[in-house]
Each structure stands twice: as structure tokens, then as C-alpha cells.
Short mmCIF file of C-alpha atoms in Angstrom, two decimals:
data_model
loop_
_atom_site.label_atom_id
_atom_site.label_comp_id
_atom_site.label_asym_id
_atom_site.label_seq_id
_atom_site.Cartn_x
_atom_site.Cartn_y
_atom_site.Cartn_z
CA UNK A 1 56.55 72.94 14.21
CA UNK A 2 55.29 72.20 17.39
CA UNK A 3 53.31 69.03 17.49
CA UNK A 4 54.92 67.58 14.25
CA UNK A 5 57.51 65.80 15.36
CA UNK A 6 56.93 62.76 18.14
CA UNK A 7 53.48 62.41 17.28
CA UNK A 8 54.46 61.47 13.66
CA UNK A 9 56.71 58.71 14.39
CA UNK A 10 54.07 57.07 16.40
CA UNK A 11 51.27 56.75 13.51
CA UNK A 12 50.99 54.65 10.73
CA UNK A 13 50.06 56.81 8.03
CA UNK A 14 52.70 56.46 5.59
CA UNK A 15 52.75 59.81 4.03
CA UNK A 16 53.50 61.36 7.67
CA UNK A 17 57.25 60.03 7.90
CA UNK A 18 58.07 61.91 3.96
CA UNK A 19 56.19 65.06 5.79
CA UNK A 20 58.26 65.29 9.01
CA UNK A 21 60.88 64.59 6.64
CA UNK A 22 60.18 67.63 4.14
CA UNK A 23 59.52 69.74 7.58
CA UNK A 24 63.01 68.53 8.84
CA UNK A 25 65.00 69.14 5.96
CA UNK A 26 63.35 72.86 5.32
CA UNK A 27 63.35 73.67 8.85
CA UNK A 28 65.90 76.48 8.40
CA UNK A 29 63.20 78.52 6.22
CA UNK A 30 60.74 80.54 8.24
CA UNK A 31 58.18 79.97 5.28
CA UNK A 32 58.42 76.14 5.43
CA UNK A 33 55.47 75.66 7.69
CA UNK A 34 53.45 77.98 5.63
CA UNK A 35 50.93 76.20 2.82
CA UNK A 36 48.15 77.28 0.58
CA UNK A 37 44.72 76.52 1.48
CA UNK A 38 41.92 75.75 -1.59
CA UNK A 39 38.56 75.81 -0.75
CA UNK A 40 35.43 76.30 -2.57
CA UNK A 41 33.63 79.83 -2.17
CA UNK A 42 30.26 80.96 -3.52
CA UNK A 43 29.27 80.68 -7.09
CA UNK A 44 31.84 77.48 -7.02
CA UNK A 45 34.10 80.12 -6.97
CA UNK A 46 37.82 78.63 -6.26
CA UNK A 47 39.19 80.26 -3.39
CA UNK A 48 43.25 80.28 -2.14
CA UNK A 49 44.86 81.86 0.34
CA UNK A 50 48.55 81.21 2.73
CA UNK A 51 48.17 79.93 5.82
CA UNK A 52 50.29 78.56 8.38
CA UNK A 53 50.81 75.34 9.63
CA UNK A 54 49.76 74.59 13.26
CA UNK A 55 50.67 70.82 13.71
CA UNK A 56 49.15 67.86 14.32
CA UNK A 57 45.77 67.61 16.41
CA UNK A 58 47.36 64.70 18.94
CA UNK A 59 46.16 60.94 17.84
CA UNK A 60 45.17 61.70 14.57
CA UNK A 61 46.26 63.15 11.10
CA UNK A 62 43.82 66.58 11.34
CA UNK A 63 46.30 69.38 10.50
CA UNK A 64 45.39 72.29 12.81
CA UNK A 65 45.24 75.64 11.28
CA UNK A 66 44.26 79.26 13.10
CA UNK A 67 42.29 81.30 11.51
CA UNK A 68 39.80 84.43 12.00
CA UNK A 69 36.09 83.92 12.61
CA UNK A 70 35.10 87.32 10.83
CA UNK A 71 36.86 85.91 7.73
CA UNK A 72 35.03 85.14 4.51
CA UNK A 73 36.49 81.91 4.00
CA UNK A 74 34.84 80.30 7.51
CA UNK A 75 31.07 80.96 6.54
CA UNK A 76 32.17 79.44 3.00
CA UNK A 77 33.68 76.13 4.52
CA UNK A 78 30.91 75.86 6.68
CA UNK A 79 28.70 75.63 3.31
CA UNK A 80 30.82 73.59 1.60
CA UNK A 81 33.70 72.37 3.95
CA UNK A 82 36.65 70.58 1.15
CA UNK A 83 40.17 71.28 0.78
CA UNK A 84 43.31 70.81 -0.59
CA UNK A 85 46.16 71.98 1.02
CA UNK A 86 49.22 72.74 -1.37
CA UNK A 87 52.19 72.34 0.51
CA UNK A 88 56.10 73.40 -1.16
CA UNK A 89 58.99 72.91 0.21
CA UNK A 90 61.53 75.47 -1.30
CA UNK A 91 64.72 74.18 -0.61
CA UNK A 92 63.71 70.29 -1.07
CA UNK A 93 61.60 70.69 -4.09
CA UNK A 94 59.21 68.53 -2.47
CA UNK A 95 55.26 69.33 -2.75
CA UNK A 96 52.42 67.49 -0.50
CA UNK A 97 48.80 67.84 -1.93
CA UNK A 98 46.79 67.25 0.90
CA UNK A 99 42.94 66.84 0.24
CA UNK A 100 40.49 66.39 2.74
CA UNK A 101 37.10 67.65 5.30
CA UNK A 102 37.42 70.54 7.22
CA UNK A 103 35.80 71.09 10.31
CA UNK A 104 35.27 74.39 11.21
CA UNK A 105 35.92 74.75 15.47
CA UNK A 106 34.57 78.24 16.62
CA UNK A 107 33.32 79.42 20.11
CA UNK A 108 29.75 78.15 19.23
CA UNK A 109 31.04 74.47 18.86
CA UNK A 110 28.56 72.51 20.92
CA UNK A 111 31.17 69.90 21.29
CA UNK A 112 33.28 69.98 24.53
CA UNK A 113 36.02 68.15 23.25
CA UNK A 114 36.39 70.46 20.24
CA UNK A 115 36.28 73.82 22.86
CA UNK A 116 38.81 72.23 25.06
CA UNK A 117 41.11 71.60 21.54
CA UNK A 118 40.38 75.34 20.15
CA UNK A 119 41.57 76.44 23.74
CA UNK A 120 44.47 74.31 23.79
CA UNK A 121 45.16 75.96 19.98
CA UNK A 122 44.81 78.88 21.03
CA UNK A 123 47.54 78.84 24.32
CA UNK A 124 49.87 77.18 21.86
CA UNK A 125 49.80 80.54 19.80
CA UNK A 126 52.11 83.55 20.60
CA UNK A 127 50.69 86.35 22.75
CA UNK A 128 51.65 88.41 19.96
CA UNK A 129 49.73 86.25 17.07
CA UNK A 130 46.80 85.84 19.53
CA UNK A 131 46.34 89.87 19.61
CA UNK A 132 45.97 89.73 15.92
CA UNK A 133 41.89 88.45 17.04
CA UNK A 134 41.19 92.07 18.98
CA UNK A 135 41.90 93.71 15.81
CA UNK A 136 39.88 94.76 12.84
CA UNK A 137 37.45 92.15 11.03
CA UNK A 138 40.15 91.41 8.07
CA UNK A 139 38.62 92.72 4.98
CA UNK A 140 37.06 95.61 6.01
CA UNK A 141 37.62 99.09 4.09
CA UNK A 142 40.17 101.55 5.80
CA UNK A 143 40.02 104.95 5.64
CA UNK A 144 44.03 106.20 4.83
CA UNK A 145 44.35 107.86 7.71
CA UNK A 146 43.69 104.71 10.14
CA UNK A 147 46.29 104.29 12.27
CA UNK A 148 47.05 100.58 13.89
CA UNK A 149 45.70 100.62 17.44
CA UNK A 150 48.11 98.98 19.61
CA UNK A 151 46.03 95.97 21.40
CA UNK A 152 46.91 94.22 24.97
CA UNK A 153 45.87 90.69 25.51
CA UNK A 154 46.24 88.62 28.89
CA UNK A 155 48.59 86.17 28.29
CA UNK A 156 46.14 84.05 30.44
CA UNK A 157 42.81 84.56 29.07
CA UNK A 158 41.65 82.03 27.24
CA UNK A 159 40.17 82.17 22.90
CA UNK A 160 38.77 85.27 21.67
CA UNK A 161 35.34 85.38 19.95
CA UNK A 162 36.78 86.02 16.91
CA UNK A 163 39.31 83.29 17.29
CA UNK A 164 38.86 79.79 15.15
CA UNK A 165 40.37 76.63 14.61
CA UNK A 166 40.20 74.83 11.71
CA UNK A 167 41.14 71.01 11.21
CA UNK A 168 41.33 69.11 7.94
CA UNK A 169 41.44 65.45 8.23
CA UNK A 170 43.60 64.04 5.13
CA UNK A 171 41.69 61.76 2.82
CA UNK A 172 44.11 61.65 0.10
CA UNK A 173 47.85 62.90 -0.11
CA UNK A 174 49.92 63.64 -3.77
CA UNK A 175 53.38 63.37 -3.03
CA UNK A 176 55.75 64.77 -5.61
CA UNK A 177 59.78 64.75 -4.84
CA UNK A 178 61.23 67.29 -8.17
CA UNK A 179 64.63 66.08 -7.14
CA UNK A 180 64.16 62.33 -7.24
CA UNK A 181 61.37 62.58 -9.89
CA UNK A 182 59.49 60.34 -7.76
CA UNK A 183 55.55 60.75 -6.64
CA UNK A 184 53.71 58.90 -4.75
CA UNK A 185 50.09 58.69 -4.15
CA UNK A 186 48.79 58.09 -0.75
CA UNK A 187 44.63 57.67 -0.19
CA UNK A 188 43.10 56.42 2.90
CA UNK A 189 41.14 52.99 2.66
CA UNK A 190 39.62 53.03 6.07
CA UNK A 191 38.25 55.58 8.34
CA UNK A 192 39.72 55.62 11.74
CA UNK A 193 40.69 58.33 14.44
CA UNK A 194 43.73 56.37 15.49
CA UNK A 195 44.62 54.49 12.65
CA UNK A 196 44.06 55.08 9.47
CA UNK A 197 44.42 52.96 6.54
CA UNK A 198 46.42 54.07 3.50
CA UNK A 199 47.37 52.74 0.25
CA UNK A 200 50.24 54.35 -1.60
CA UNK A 201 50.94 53.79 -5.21
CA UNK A 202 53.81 54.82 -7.20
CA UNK A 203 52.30 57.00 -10.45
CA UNK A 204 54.66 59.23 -13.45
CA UNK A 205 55.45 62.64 -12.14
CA UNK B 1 60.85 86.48 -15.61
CA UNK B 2 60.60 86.80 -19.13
CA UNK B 3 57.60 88.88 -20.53
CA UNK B 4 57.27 90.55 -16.77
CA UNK B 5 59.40 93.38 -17.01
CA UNK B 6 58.87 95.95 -19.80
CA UNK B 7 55.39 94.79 -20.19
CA UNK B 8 54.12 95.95 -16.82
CA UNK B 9 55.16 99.53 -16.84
CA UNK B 10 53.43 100.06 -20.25
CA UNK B 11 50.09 98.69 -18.72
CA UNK B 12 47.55 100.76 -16.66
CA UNK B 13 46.35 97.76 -13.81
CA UNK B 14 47.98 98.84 -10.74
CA UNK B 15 48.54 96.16 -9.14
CA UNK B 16 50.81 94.99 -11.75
CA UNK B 17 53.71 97.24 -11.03
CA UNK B 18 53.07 96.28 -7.10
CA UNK B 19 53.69 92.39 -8.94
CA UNK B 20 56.39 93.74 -11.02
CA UNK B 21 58.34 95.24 -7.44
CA UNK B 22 57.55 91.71 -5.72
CA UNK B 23 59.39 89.57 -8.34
CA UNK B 24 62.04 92.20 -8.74
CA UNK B 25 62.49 92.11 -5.08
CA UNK B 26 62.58 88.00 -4.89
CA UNK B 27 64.13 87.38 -7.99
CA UNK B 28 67.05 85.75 -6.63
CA UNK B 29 65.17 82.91 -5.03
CA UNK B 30 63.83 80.20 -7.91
CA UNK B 31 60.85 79.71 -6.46
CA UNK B 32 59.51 83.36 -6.57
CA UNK B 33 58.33 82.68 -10.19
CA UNK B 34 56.06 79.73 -8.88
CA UNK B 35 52.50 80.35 -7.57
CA UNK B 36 50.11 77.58 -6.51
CA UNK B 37 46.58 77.81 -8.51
CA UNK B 38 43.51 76.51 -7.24
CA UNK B 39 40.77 75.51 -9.55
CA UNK B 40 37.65 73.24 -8.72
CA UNK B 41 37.32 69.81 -9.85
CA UNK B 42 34.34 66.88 -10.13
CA UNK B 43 31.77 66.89 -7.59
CA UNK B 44 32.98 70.40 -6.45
CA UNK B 45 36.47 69.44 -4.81
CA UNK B 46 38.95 72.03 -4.66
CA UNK B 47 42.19 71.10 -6.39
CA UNK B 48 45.67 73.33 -6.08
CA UNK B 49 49.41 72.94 -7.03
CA UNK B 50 52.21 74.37 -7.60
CA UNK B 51 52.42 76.13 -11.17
CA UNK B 52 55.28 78.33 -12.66
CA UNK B 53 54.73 81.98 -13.87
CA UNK B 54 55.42 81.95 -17.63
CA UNK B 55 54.84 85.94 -18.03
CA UNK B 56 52.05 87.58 -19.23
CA UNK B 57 50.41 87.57 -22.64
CA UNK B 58 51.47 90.55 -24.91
CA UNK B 59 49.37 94.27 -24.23
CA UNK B 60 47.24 92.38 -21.21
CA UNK B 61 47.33 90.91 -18.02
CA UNK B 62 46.60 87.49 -18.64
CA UNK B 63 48.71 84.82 -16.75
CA UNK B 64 50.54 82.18 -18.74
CA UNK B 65 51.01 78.87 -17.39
CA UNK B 66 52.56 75.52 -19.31
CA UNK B 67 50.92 72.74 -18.58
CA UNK B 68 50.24 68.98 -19.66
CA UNK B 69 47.07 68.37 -21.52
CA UNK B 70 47.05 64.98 -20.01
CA UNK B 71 47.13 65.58 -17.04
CA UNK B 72 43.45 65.80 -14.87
CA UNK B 73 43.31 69.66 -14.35
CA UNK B 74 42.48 70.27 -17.98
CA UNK B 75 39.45 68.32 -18.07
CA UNK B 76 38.54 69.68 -15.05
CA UNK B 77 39.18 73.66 -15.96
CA UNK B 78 37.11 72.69 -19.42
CA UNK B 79 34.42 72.25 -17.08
CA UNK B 80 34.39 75.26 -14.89
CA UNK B 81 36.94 77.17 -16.01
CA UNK B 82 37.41 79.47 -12.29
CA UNK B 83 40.63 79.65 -10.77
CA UNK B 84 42.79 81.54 -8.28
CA UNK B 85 46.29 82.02 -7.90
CA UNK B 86 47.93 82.30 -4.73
CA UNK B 87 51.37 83.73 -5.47
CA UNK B 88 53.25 84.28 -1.91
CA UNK B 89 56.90 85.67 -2.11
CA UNK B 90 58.37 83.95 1.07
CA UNK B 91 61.29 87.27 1.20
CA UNK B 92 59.58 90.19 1.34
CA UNK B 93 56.06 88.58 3.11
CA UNK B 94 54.00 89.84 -0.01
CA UNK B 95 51.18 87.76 -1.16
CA UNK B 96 48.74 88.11 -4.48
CA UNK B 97 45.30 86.38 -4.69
CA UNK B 98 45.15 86.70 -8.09
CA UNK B 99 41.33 85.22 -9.37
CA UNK B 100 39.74 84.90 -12.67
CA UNK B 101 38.51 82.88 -15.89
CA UNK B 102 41.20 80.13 -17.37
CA UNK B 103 41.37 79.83 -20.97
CA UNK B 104 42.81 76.41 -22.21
CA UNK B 105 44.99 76.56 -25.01
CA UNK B 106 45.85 73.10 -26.45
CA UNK B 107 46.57 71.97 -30.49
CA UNK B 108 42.62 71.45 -31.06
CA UNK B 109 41.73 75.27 -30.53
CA UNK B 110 40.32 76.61 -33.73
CA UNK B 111 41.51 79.75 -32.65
CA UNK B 112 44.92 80.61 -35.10
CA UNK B 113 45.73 83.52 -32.79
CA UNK B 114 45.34 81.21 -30.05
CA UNK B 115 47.61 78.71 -31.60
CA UNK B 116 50.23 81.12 -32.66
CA UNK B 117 49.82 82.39 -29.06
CA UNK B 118 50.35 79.11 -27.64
CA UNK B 119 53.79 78.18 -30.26
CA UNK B 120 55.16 80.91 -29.21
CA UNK B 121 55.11 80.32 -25.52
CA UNK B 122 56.37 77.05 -26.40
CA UNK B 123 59.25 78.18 -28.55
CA UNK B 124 59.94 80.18 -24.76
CA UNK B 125 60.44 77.06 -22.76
CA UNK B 126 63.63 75.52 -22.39
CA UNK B 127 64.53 72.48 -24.35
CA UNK B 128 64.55 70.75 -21.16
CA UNK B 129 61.11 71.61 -20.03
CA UNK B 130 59.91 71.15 -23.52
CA UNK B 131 61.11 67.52 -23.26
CA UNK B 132 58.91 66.82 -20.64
CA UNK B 133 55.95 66.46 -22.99
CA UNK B 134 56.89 63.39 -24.42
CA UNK B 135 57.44 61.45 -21.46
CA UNK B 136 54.39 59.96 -19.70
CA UNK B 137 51.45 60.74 -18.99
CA UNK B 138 50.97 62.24 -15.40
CA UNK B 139 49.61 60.57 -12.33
CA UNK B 140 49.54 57.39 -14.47
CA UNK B 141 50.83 54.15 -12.02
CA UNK B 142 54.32 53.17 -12.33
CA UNK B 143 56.19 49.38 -11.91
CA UNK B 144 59.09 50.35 -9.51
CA UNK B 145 61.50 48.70 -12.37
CA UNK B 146 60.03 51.42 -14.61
CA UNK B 147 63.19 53.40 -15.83
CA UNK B 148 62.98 57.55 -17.08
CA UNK B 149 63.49 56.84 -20.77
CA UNK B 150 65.98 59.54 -22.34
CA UNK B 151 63.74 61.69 -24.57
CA UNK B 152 65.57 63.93 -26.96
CA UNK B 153 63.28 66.70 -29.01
CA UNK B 154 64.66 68.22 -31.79
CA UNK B 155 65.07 72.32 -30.71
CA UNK B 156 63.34 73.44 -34.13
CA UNK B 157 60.29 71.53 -33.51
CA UNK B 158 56.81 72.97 -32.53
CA UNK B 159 54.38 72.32 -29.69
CA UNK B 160 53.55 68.72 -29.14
CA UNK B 161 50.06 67.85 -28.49
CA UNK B 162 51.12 67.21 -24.68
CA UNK B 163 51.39 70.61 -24.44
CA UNK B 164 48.80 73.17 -23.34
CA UNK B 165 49.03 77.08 -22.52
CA UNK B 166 47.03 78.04 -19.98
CA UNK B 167 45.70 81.93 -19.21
CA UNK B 168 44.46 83.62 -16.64
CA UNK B 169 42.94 86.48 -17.07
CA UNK B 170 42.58 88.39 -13.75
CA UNK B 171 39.05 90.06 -12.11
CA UNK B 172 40.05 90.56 -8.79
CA UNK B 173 43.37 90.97 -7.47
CA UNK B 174 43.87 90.67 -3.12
CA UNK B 175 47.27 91.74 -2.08
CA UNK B 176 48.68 91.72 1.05
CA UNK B 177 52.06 92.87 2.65
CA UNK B 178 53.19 90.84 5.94
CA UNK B 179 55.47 93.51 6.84
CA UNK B 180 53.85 96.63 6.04
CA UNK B 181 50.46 94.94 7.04
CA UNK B 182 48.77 96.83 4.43
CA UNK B 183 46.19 94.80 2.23
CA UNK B 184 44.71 96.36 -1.17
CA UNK B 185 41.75 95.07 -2.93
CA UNK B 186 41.50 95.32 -6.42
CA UNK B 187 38.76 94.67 -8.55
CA UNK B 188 38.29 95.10 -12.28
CA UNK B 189 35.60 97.48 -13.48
CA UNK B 190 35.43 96.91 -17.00
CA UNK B 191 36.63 94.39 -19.70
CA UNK B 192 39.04 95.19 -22.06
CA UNK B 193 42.00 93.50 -23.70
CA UNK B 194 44.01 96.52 -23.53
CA UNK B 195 43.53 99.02 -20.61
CA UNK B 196 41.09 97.09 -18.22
CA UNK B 197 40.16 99.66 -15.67
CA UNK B 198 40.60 98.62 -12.06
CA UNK B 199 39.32 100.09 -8.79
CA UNK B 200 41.57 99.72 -5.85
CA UNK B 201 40.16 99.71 -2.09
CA UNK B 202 42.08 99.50 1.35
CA UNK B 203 40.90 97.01 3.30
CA UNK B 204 42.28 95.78 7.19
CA UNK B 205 44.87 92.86 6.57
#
């Protein structure tokens, strides 16, 4: 996936390296970059859906994901904004539990930097997933006889109003290997944009 | 997968046959039996991982899962007992989001249906998975001399108190289909063990 692969080798974090490994080794499996998202909906209401993933924001460990701003799920992690990312790896048998804050980037971010990463998101998308945004709000009731309108988009224009970035910044990472019987658990000691602090401990599968 | 098949046809909730097609369709990859649940755990953090589909309970829909009674997700579904399974079958781009209320089946229940219930998904386990009971406890730290002890369980035996059945018994059912991009909302109506009525909606993917 784009963004994965130099950036990991330069950071510390040790869970990275077994991640770019997994992504590596799986590579051959369209699905492989594709993970479950948990959040927390209303009512406490457990919520889980597949997402895909978008690499690495660049000097950091925040795994990017797109998503739609009309969706249910971004009014919900704005309310209560944890995850855990359930990541398996078919053909390894390797699983990453990746828990963690999201941070919710839409068009109404008052945050330049964040705009400038949402746009630079958002370019690194295909024209064709990009057109997805000028659809229908997901969700929505259909009649049977909609038909798909076929949408344009200008390669060149920049994110969509209904476009969204989300980030989750790793706090604590559960590292199973069903091959080796090994896991490994990773959680971060030390906040730090650049470089963050982890301790790893070996635990029973 | 055992318990699927003959089961599904006899039942009235449509989305089961759709469920029934999926794992017919994927049954030649392992992994299209596993699904990742997502359940909520102290101080409302979202927990998920990957789970295996042990069939449904007899003349319902309810969602069997083995699991470890040691291990931190049965305290934590005691508690609030909400989950929702995210079931994604990564060869024909189908995905469930399957929610609703987890029962936890372990020796203590006073319940003797329960029990029998619970021996007899045991008895439907491999040896080998079985055996996995009586090694140690979960996500407990490790010495990196530590050795896998051979465990041998005698075939005739019943449950262990490791092990705990989990169901799920489903209220809302979300599936999509990647390459149709159709999406179908169901949503049960009415409570009943035996022919739960269900209304189905189309809704934009």
C-alpha cells in the first residue's frame, strides 16, 4: 500500500516492521489491505464495519483511512472517537489489533495542516474511488427501480464535501502470529509525533 | 460449515439464505468461516477480533462462537453484552454486519438447556481445538524459555471449564455486495425463537 513501505523502516515503533512484514508477505491478496474498524455507536452500541487501508500519515503511526462524511459512523466517532482496528492476514495467519484515537478530518477542519493532509488523501485516491463521494448518502432507502447514475469527477479538483479522512493514532497493538503461536503485545509508553515509545511483552496466545 | 447448511433453508430470516449462498460461494478458502466481532469493553473502548463461525443454534439464528472463559472478552460481554459481527467474504466482495445481544455460556450457567447446548458444541470441536483449553490462560506474560507443553485430552471427555459458548442472536442484519453494489438492511420486527419476522429495506451502498 502506498505509504507503507519506506516510511516504516524509518520509525521506531516496533510493531511497524511485523506490519510491513504481514503487508509484504500477503501482498498478492487484493483483500490484504482491507481491516475491520470497531467503534462505539449510540446506546454503547458496538459498531463494525470493512474498511480499507490507506497507509501511513508521513512521520507518524496514524493509519489513514477514507471514508464518507454522510456516513453514520463519522457523527458517532465524533461523540465518542475509540477504535480498534482488527486486522487478518489470510494467507499468514497473522492478526494486528490495533487500538487507538481517531480524529475525524472533514472539510470543516479548522486546522490547515489537517485540510492540506485530507487533500493530499484525497489525490492519492483513484479517480474512480473518488467518484464514489458524488453519489448517494450511503444508507439511504432506494426505490427498486433506481438506476446507478453514472458520475464524472475532474481528476484535478480537489476533496468533495462529502469526502473524509479519518486517522487513528495506535495506542496499543495485539500481535498474534497462528503459525508460530507467538503474540506479542505492543503499548506505547510515551506520547510523541515522531517517536513514540513502545514496550512489547511476550503474553500466551 | 457444520450446522449452516440444512438449517438455513428450513428458517424464514432472509438474510440467512443470502449467508447460506456467501459461505457456499467461499467455502473453499479457510478463512470464510471466520468473522471478526466487536463488542465494547471497560470505560467504553471498543474491542474486535477475529472469531470462527461455529454454525447456528438448532431452529434459530443465533451465532455460535467457542471461546476461552479466561480470556478478557467474557468479563467484558457479562457487562454489556452488545456485539457486532463483521463477516466479509474476501471472494465474492460480500459483507454481513451482523448485530445483536451475546449470551455467555460457560459451566456455571444454571441453565441445563444451556449446558446441554453448550456440551454439545463442544463434543463438535475437533480434538485439537478442544485441547486448547487446557493450555494457558490467554494474554497472560510469557518467559521466552517458556516451552508449549503437550496437552493430550481424552476424546470422551466433556467441556472443560476453559470453555465457553458464545451466541449471538441477531437484530439487525447490514449486507452489502461489492460487486453488485447492492446493500440490504434488515431489521428484526419481532422476537421469537422460532420464526423471528424480519423486514428488509434497500438502502444506497
Amino acid at each position: 500500500m502506498a505509504g507503507g513501505g519506506a516510511a516504516a523502516s524509518a520509525l521506531s515503533s516496533p510493531w511497524r516492521a511485523l506490519l510491513q512484514r504481514a503487508l509484504d508477505a500477503n501482498a498478492h491478496l487484493k483483500h490484504s489491505t482491507f481491516f475491520q474498524l470497531a467503534t462505539v455507536g449510540g446506546g454503547g452500541r458496538p459498531a463494525n464495519r470493512t474498511v480499507v487501508f490507506r497507509g501511513f500519515q508521513e512521520h507518524c503511526d496514524k493509519i489513514q483511512i477514507n471514508t464518507d462524511a454522510r456516513s453514520n459512523k463519522i457523527g458517532e466517532i465524533k461523540e465518542w472517537p475509540l477504535g480498534e482496528i482488527c486486522w487478518y492476514f489470510t494467507d499468514s495467519w497473522e492478526q494486528f489489533r490495533i487500538s487507538g484515537i481517531i480524529d475525524v478530518i472533514d472539510g470543516s477542519s479548522p486546522d490547515p495542516a489537517k485540510l492540506q493532509q485530507r487533500e493530499k488523501a484525497w489525490f492519492a485516491s483513484s479517480v474512480k474511488s473518488r467518484s464514489q463521494y458524488l453519489g448517494q448518502s450511503p444508507g439511504v432507502p432506494v426505490a427498486n427501480d433506481d438506476h446507478i447514475k453514472d458520475v464524472h469527477i475532474d481528476p484535478s479538483a480537489g476533496p468533495v464535501d462529502a469526502y473524509c479522512l479519518l486517522t487513528l493514532d495506535p495506542e496499543k497493538v495485539d500481535y498474534v502470529n497462528l503459525k508460530s503461536n507467538q503474540r506479542l503485545m505492543f503499548t506505547r509508553t510515551q506520547e510523541g509525533d515522531e517517536s513514540s515509545d513502545w514496550m512489547a511483552e511476550k503474553v500466551s496466545p
